[in-house]
Structures are given as C-alpha cells and as structure tokens.
Tab-separated table of C-alpha atoms and ligand atoms in Angstrom:
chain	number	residue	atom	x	y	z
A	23	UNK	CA	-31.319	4.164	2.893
A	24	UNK	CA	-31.681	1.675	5.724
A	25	UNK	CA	-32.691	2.742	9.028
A	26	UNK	CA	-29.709	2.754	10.583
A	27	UNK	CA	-28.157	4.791	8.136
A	28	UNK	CA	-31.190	7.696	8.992
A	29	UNK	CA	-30.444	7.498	12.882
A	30	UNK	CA	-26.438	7.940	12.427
A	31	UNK	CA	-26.589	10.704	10.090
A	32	UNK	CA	-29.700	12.664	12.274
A	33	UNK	CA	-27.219	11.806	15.370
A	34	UNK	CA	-24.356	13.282	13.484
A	35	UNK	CA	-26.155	16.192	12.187
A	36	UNK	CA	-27.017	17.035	16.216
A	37	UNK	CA	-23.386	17.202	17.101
A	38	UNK	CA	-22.833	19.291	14.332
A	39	UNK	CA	-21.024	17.272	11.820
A	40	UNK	CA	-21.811	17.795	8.139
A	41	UNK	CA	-22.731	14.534	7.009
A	42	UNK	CA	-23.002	15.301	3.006
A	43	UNK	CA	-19.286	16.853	3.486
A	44	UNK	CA	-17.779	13.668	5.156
A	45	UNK	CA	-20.030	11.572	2.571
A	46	UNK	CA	-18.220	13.284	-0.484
A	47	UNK	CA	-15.096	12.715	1.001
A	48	UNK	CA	-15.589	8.990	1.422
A	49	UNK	CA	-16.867	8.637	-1.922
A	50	UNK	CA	-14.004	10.154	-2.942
A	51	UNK	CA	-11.647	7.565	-1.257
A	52	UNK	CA	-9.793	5.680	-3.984
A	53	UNK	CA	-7.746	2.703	-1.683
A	54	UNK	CA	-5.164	0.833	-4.276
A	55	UNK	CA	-4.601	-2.900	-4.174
A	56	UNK	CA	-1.949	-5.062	-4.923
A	57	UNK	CA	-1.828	-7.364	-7.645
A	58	UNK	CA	0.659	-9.576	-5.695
A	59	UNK	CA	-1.686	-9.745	-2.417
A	60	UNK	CA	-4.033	-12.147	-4.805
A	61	UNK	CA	-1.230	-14.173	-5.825
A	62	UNK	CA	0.622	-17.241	-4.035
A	63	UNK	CA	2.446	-15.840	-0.922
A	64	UNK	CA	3.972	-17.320	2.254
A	65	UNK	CA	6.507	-17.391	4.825
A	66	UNK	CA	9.968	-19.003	4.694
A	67	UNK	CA	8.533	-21.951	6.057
A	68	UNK	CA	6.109	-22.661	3.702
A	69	UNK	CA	3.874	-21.586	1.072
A	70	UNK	CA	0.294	-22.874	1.331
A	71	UNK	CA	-1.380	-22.564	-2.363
A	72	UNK	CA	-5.145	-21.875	-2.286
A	73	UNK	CA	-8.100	-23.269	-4.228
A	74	UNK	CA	-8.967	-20.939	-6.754
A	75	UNK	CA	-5.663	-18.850	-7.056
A	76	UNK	CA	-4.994	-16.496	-10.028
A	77	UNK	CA	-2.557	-18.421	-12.770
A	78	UNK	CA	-2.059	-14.705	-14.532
A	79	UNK	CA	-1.892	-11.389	-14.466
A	80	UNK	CA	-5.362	-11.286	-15.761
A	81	UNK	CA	-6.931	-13.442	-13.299
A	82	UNK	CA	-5.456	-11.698	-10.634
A	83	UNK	CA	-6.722	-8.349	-12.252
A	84	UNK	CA	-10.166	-10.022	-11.747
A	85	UNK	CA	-10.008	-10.393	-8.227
A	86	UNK	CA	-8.751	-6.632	-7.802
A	87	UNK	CA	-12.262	-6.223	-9.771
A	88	UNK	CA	-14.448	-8.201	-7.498
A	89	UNK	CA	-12.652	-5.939	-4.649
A	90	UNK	CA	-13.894	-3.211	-6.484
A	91	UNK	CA	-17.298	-4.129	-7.417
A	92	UNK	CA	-17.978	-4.587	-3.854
A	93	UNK	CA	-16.326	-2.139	-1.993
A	94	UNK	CA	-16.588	0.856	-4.560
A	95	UNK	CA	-13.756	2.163	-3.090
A	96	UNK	CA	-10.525	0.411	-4.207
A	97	UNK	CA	-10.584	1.028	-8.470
A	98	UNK	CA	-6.328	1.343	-8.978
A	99	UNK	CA	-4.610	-2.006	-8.828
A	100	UNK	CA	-0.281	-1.844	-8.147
A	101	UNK	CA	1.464	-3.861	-10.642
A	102	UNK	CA	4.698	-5.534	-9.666
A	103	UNK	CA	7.397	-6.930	-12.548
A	104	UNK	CA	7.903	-9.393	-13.391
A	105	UNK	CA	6.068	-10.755	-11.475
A	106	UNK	CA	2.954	-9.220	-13.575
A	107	UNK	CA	5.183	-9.070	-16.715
A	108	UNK	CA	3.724	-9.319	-20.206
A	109	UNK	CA	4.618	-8.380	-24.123
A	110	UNK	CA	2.564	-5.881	-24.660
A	111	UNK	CA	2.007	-3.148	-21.810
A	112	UNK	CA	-0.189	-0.781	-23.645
A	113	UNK	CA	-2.585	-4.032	-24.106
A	114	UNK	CA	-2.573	-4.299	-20.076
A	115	UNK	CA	-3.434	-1.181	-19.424
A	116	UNK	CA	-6.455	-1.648	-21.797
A	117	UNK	CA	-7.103	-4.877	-19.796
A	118	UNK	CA	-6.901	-3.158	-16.968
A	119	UNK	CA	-9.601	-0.322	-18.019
A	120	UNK	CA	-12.161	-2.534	-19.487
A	121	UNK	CA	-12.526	-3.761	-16.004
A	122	UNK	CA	-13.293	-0.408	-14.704
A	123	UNK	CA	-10.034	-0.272	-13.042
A	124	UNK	CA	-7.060	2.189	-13.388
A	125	UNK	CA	-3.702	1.323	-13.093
A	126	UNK	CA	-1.853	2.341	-9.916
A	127	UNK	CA	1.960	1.860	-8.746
A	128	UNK	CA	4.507	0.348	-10.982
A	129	UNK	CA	6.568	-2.841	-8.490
A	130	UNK	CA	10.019	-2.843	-9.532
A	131	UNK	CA	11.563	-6.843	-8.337
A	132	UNK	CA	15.164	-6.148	-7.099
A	133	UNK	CA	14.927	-8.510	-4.877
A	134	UNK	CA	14.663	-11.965	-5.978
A	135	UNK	CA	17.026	-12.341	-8.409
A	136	UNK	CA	20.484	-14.473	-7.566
A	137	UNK	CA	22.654	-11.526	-8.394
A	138	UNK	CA	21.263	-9.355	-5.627
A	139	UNK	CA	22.532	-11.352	-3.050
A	140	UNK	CA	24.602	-8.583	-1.933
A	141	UNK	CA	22.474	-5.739	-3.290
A	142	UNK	CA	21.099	-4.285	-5.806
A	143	UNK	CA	21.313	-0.853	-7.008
A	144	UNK	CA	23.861	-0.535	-4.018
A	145	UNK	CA	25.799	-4.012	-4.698
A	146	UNK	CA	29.663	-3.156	-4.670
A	147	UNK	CA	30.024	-4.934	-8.249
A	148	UNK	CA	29.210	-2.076	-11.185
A	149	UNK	CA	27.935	-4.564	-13.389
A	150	UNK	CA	25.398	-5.868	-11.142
A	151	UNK	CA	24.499	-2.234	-10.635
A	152	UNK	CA	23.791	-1.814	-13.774
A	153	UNK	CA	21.569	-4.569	-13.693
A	154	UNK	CA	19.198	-3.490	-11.471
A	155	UNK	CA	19.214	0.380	-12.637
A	156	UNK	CA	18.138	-0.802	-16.198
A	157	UNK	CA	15.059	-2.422	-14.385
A	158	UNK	CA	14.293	0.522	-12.831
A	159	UNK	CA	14.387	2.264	-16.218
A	160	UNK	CA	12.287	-0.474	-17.760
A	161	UNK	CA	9.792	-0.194	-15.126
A	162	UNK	CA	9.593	3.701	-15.950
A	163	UNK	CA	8.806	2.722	-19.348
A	164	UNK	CA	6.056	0.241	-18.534
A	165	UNK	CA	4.689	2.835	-16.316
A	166	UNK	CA	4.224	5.164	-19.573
A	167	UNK	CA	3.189	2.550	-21.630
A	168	UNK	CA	0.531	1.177	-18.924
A	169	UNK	CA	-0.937	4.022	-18.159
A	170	UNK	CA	0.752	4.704	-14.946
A	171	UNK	CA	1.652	7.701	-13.034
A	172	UNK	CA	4.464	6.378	-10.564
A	173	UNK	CA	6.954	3.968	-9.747
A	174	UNK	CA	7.171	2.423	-5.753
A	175	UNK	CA	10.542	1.938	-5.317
A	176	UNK	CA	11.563	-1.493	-2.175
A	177	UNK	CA	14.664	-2.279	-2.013
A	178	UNK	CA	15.868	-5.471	0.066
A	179	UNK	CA	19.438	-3.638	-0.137
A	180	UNK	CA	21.045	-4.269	3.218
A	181	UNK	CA	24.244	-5.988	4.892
A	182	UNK	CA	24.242	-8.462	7.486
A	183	UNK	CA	27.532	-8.458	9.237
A	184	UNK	CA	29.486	-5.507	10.734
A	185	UNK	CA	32.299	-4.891	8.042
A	186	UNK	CA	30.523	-6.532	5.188
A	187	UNK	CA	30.479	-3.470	2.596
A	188	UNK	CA	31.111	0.590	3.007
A	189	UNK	CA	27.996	1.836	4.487
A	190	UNK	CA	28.541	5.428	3.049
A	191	UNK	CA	29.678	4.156	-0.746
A	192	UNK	CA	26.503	2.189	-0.684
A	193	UNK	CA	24.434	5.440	0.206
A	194	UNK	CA	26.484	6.808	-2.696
A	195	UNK	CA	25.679	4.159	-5.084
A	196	UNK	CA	22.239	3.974	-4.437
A	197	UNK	CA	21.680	7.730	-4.556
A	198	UNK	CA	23.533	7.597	-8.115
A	199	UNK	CA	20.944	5.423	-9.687
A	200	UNK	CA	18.025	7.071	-8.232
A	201	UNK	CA	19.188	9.917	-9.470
A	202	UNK	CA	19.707	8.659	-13.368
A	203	UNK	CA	16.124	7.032	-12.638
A	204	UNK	CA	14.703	10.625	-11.330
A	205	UNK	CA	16.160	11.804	-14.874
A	206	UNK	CA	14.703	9.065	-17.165
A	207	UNK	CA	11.061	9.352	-16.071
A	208	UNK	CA	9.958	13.042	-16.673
A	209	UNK	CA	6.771	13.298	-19.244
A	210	UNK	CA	6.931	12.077	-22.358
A	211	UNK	CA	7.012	15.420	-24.978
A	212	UNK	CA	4.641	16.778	-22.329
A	213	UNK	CA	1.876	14.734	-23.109
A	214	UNK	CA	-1.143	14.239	-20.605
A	215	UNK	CA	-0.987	10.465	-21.075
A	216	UNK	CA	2.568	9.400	-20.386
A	217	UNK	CA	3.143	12.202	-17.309
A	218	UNK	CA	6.538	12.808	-15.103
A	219	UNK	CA	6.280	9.888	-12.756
A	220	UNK	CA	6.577	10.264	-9.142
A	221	UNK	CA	9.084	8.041	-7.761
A	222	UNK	CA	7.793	6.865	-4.015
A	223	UNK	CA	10.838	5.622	-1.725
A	224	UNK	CA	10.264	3.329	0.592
A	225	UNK	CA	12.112	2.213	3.677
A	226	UNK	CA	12.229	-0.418	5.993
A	227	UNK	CA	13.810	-1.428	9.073
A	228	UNK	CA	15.021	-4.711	8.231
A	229	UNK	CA	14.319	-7.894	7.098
A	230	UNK	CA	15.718	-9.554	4.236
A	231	UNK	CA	19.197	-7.519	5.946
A	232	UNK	CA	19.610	-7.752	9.546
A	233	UNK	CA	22.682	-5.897	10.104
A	234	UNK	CA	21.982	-2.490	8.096
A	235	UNK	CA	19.081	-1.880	5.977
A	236	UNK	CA	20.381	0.476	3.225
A	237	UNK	CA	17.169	2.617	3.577
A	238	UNK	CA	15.820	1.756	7.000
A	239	UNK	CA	13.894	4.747	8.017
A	240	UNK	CA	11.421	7.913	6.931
A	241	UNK	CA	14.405	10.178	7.898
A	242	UNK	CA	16.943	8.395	5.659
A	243	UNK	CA	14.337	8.159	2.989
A	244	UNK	CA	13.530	11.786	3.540
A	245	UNK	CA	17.442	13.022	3.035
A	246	UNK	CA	17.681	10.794	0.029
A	247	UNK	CA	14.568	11.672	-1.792
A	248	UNK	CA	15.775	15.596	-1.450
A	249	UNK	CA	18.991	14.257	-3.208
A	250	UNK	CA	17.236	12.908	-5.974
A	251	UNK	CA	14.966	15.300	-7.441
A	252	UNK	CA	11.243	16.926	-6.574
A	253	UNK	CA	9.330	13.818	-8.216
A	254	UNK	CA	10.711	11.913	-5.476
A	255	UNK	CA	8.778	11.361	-1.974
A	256	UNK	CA	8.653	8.919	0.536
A	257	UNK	CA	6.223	5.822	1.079
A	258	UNK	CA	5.347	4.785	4.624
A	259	UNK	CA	4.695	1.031	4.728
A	260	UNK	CA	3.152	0.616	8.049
A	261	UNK	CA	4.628	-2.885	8.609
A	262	UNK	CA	8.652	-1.353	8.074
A	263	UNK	CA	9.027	0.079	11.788
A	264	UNK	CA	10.649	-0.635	15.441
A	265	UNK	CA	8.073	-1.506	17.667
A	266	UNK	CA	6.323	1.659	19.380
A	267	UNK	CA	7.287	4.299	16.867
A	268	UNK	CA	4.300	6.637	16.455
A	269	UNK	CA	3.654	6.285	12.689
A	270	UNK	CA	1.077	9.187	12.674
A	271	UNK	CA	3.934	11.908	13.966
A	272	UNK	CA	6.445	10.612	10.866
A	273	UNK	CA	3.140	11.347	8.693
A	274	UNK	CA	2.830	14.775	9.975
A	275	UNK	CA	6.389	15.960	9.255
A	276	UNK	CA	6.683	14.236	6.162
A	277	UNK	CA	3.578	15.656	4.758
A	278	UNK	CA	4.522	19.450	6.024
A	279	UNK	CA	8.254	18.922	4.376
A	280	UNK	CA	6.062	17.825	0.734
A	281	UNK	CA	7.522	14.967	1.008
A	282	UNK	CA	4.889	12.598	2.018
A	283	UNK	CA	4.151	10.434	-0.822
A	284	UNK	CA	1.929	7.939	-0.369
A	285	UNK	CA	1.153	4.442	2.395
A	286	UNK	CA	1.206	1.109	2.542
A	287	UNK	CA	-1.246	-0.210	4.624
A	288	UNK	CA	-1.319	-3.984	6.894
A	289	UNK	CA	-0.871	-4.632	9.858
A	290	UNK	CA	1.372	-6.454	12.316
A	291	UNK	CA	1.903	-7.619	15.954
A	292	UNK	CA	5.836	-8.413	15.511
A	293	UNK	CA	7.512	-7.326	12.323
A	294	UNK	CA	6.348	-7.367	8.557
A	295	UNK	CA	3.581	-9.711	8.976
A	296	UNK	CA	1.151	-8.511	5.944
A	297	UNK	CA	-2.044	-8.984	7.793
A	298	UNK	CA	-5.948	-7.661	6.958
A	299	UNK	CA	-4.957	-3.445	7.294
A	300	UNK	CA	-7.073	-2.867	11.025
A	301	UNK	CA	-7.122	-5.922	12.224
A	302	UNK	CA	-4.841	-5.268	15.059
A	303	UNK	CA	-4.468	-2.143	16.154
A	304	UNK	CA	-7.518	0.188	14.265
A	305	UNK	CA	-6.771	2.654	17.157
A	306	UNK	CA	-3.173	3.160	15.493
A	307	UNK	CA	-4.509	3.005	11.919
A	308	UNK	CA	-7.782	5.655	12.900
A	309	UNK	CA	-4.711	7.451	14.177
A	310	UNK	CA	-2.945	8.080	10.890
A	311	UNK	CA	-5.982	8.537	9.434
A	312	UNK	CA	-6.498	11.557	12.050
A	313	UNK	CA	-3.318	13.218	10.622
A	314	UNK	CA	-3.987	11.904	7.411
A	315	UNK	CA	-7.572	14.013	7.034
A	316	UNK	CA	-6.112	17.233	8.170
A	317	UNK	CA	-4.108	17.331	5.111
A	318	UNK	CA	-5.559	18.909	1.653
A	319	UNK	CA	-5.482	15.981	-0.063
A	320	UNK	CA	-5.113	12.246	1.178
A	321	UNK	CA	-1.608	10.594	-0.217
A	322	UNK	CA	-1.639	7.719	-2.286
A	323	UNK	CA	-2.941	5.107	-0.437
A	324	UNK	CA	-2.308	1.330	-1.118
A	325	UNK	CA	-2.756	-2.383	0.975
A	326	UNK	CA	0.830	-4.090	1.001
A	327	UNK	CA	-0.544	-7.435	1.604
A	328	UNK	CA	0.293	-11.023	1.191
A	329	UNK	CA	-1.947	-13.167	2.900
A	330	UNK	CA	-1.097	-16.823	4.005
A	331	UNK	CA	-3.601	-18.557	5.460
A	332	UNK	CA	-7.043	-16.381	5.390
A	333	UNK	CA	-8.391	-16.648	1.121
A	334	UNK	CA	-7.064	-13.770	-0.254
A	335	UNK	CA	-10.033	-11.818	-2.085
A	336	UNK	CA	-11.805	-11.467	0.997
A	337	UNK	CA	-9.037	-10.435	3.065
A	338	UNK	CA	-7.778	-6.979	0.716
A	339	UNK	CA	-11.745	-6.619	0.799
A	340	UNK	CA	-11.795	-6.198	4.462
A	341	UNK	CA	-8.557	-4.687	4.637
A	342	UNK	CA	-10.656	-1.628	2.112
A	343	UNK	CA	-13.749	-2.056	4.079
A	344	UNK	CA	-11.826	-0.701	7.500
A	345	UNK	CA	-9.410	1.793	5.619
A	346	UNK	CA	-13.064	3.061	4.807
A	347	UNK	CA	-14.201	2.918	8.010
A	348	UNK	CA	-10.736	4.510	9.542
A	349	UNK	CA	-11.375	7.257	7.508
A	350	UNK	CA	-14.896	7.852	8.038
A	351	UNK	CA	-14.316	8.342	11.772
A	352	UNK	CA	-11.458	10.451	11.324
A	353	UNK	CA	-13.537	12.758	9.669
A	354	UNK	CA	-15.805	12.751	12.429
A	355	UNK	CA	-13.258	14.443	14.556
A	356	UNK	CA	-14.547	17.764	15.428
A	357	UNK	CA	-11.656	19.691	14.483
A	358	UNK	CA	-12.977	22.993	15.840
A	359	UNK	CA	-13.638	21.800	19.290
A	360	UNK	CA	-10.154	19.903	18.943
A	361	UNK	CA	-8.127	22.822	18.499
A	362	UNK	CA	-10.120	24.737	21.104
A	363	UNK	CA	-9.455	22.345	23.556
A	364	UNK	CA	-5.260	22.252	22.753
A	365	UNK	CA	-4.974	25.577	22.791
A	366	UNK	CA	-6.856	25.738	26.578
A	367	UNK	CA	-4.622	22.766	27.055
A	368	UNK	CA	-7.638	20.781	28.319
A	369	UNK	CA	-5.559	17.062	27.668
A	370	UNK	CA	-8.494	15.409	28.475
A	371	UNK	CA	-11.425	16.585	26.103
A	372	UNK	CA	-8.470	16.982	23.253
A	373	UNK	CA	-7.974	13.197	23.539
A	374	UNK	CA	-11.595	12.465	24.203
A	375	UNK	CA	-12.618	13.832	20.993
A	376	UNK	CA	-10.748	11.906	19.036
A	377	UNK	CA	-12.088	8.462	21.285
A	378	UNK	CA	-15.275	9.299	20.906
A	379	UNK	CA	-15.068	9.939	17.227
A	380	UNK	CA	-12.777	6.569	17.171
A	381	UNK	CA	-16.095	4.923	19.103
A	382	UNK	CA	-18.561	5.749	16.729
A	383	UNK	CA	-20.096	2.615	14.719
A	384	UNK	CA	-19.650	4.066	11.289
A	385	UNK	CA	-20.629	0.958	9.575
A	386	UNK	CA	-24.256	2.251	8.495
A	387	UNK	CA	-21.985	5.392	7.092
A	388	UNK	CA	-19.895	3.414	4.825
A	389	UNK	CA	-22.531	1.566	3.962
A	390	UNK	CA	-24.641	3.600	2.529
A	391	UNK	CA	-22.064	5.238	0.478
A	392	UNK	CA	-21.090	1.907	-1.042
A	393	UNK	CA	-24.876	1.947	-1.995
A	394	UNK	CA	-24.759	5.085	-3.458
A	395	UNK	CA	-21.623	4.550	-5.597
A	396	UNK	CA	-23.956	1.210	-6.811
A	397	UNK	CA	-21.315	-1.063	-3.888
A	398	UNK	CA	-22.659	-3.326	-1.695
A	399	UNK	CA	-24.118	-2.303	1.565
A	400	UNK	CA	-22.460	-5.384	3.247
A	401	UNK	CA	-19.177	-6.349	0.582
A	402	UNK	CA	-18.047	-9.587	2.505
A	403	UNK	CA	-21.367	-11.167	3.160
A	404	UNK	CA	-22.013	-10.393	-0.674
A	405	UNK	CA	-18.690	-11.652	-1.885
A	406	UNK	CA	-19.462	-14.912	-0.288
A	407	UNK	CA	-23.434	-14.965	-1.356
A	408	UNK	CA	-22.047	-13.926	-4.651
A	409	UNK	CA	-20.900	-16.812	-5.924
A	410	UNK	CA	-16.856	-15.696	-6.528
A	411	UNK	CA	-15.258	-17.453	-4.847
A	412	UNK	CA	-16.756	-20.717	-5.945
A	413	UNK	CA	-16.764	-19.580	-9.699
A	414	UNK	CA	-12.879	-18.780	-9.535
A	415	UNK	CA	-12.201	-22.515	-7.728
A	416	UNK	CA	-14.513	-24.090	-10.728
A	417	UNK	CA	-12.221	-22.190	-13.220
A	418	UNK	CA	-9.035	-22.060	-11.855
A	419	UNK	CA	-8.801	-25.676	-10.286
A	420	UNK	CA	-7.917	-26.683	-6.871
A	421	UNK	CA	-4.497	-26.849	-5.217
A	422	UNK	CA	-5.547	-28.049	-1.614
A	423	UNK	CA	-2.806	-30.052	0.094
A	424	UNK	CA	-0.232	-28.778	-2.009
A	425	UNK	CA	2.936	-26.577	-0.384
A	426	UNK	CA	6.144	-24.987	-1.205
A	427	UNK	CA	8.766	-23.792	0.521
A	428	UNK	CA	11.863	-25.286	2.195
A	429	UNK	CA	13.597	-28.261	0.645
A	430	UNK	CA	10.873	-28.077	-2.612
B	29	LIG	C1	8.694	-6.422	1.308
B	29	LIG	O1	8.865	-6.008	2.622
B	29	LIG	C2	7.545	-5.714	0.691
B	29	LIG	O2	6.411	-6.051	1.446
B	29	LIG	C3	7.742	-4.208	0.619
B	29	LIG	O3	6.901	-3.606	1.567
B	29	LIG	C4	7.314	-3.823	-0.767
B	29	LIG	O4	6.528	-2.701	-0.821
B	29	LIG	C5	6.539	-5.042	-1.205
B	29	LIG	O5	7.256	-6.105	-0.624
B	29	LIG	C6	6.400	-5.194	-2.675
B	29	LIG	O6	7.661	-5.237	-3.315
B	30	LIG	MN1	5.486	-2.122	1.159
C-alpha cells in the first residue's frame, strides 16, 4: 500500500469514517460500458475514424476488457443490435465470459432505420409498428439467449412540427407495445439463467425530434412505466435534460417511488454531447452520487458514450476512473453529522459537509482498491505504458485521414 494510501485512510479513520466499510463498497462498484462507445461515432458533421478501431463485435468486446483489466471496476459490457448483431447469441455470451466480462443491457436500434422516419413503436402506420415491436421482442430473446438480465429501451420517437401526428394516440401506441413487450419477457419456465427482464425506459428531451419528444422526461417515463408492468423502471441518461434541472432531486423521487432503474452517465456543457462522465461538472455528478449512496443498493449504472475526437479506450477508462472516484467521496459524507445539521437547520455545515467530502483527493483511495482487486494503481498511465493501444493499431490497421459524414 503506497504511502499515500496509509496517510488518507489514518486521516479518514480520525474523522471517523470507516475506511474498510467505504473500501467494500467500492470494490463492490460494478460501472457498465458500452459496446458502441468503442466503435466509430461522430456528429452530423462528420465522423472522424480512429487508428486502431474495433471492425467487430469481438474486438470491441476487447477493449471493454482492457477497461476492465485496468480499472477493476467496469466487468458488464451493454450490447446494442444490430449494431453488435451475430448468428449465434448463446456463442456471444460465451465470448463475452471467457473475457471475464458479463453481459449487461440489451440496445434495441429503433432509430436508424428508413421506416422510422416518423416513429417507431409510435409511427401512425400499424405496419411499421409492428416493425419495430418485433425488434423489441427479438431483443428480449437475445437477452435470454446472451445471458442478459434487461433490455434499455431509447426511442428517437418524436414530431417536429405543431400538428404533425396526435400527441395522445402516440402515447397510446407506444404504451401498447411496451406493454406486449412487458408480457413477452418474463423468465423462461422459471429458470435462474434466462430471468424476467427488467425493461429500463429512457427519456430524453429532444434531439433527433425538436418539436415533441414522445418520452421527454423522468415524469412521463415514470407514468408510463406504471402503465406497463412492475419490470419496468426508468433510466436517467444524464445528457437527456433542460439546462439547470437538478438531476440528483429526479433520482431521489424516482428511487423512493421503486422506480429508479438504472443511469447513464457523460457529460455535457450544451445538450447530448457524450463526453468523458466528470469531466465537466464532477460537482453535479458527486451530487447524484450523494443521493445515489443513501440508497440500499446503487442502480444499474452504465457510461452512454460516443467519443469523437479523444481515442476511445482511454476515454470510458477515465469516464470509470471518476464514477469511482464520485462515489468514493460520496461515501465520505458523514451522514450522521449531515442529518444533525438539517434537522438544526444549520444551512451552512449541511452544505459544508458535503464540500468538504467533495474536496477530498480520493485518488490514493481508489487506488489502492484497484490494487487490491489485482487493477492498476494508476489505469491510464498503464493503458498507455501497456502497450494497447499500439497492439490494437498493429492489428486492426490505420484509418487516419479518413471521414464520413455529410455528402459521403
Ligand atoms: C441517443 O441519445 C442515445 O445516446 C441514447 O442515450 C441511448 O441510450 C443511446 O443513444 C444508445 O441507443
Ligand atoms: Mn442513453
């Protein structure tokens, strides 16, 4: 243990924290990552493809197990279809485990195909509807046969102009095949391996629709998962809000309704902008994280990223790195003194307790419980001593140069 670990923990153990308690909880931490935030992403301007990026499924599953080997903390990787789509399922999930991963969320795509141009599950034409339910149902079914426990439900649904479809029949529609999803994903004969999948609902406030999102906020998600049965909760993406809205109160009431299901994590200055989770505003994400530890159990908690610019690998490593750090110091809080001082309704030492907690270099913290799961101390400067991200350029070939986007 270095030194800096030993003069933390005797500091912490002065003011009274139980350091081997907030060290099991951190090792505990299980942070999933997308498969899609190692692939090719971009804006609508352009798509800039890096040296060294994953060709398949499998080579993307390989970066989620660099993450991994690193950080210690990130061992469930999201799968999104097609996107990830292959013939045999059950043989994925195997691929998936012999890396020492687990699988996480199943990624339905409504969203990219020409016929959900005006919507998918909600799209006026029945047929179309259809569609986009069967891929829902298909995605329950690669859940089972992957290994999977739940299904993250996006949709892109939305109208742009005022007049453009019934707002209310939409609701209808969408609520109809949620509900016939909700019905088609229980367990499998009751066995342990292919359980009742949770079906996380996620909203956001706009963008690809610009007029009205057809699920566009945690209160509209909230109403709808009610409607469609108790596997059903909602998914906070922290990137799908209005400016200023306090993300950490929306976690507290949907957690003490049961119907917070799960996060995920980026970050943003202006809307969805997929950046490293923390890298603007760690005040806001130590904040959820705050709420997030005074709950029994943490919620499923993923990165929703898709980097552009900054190589990929190393940017869902740092986004783990400060979910791991977010959390350490929100279990630093001293909850005790905390509700001692609200209830004396001293304002000041209730929000200096959580600042000072927020202040506290937790690095050596983290570190050493990387260490101790057999993680590295310091994951970034050992992803790039490594020898990674060199080794996946030399096998993957180079695409420097090379970008996509408008009029390609
Ligand atoms: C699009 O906004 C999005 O980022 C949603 O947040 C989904 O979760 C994600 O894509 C994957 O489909
Ligand atoms: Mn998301």
């Amino acid at each position: 243990m270095s030194t800096d670990y030993e003069h933390l923990a005797a500091k912490l153990t002065d003011q009274g924290v139980d350091v081997a308690a907030v060290r099991a909880r951190l090792s505990e931490l299980v942070v999933e990552v997308p498969s899609w935030g190692f692939g090719d992403s971009g804006t609508r301007f352009a798509t800039f493809l890096q040296d060294g990026r994953p060709r398949t499924v499998l080579e993307r599953l390989d970066d989620a197990a660099e993450v991994q080997r690193l950080s210690g903390a990130s061992s469930r990787v999201a799968l999104h279809i097609p996107w990830d789509a292959v013939d045999d399922y059950a043989q994925l999930g195997r691929e998936i485990t012999d890396r020492g991963l687990t699988v996480g969320t199943i990624n339905p795509n409504l969203f990219q195909d020409v016929d959900y141009k005006l919507g998918s599950i909600t799209n006026p034409d029945a047929g179309i509807r259809r569609k986009a339910t069967d891929h829902l149902l298909e995605c329950g079914q690669i859940a089972h046969a992957t290994g999977s426990d739940a299904l993250s439900l996006w949709f892109a649904d939305g109208t742009n102009y005022v007049g453009q479809d019934d707002l209310l029949a939409r609701r209808h529609r969408m609520r109809e095949a949620l509900q016939e999803l909700h019905a088609a994903t229980g367990s499998i004969d009751g066995d342990p391996a292919h359980p009742a999948l949770a079906l996380l609902v996620e909203y956001k406030l706009y963008e690809p629709a610009f007029y009205a999102t057809d699920l566009a906020d945690w209160g509209s998600a909230a109403l709808l998962c009610r409607e469609i049965g108790e596997r059903a909760q909602v998914l906070v993406d922290l990137g799908h809000h209005a400016h200023g809205v306090n993300i950490e109160q929306i976690v507290a009431i949907l957690a003490s309704y049961g119907l917070l299901g799960g996060f995920h994590t980026n970050d943003r200055r202006y809307g969805d902008d997929d950046l490293i989770t923390g890298s603007v505003n760690p005040f806001a994400l130590f904040s959820i994280f705050t709420e997030l530890t005074a709950l029994p159990q943490l919620p499923r908690i993923s990165i929703d990223q898709g980097h552009n610019v900054e190589t990929k690998v190393e940017a869902i490593l740092r986004s783990v790195l400060n979910i791991q750090d977010s959390y350490a110091k929100a279990l630093l809080v001293d909850r005790a003194a905390l509700a001692e001082a609200q209830a004396a309704g001293d304002v000041n030492r209730a929000h200096g307790l959580l600042t000072d907690a927020f202040a506290t270099d937790v690095r050596p913290l983290t570190a050493s419980v990387r260490e101790a799961k057999g993680a590295a101390a310091d994951p970034v400067a050992a992803l790039r001593s490594g020898g990674y991200p060199q080794r996946i350029v030399d096998a993957r070939g180079r695409a420097a140069g090379v970008a996509g986007g408008w009029g390609r």
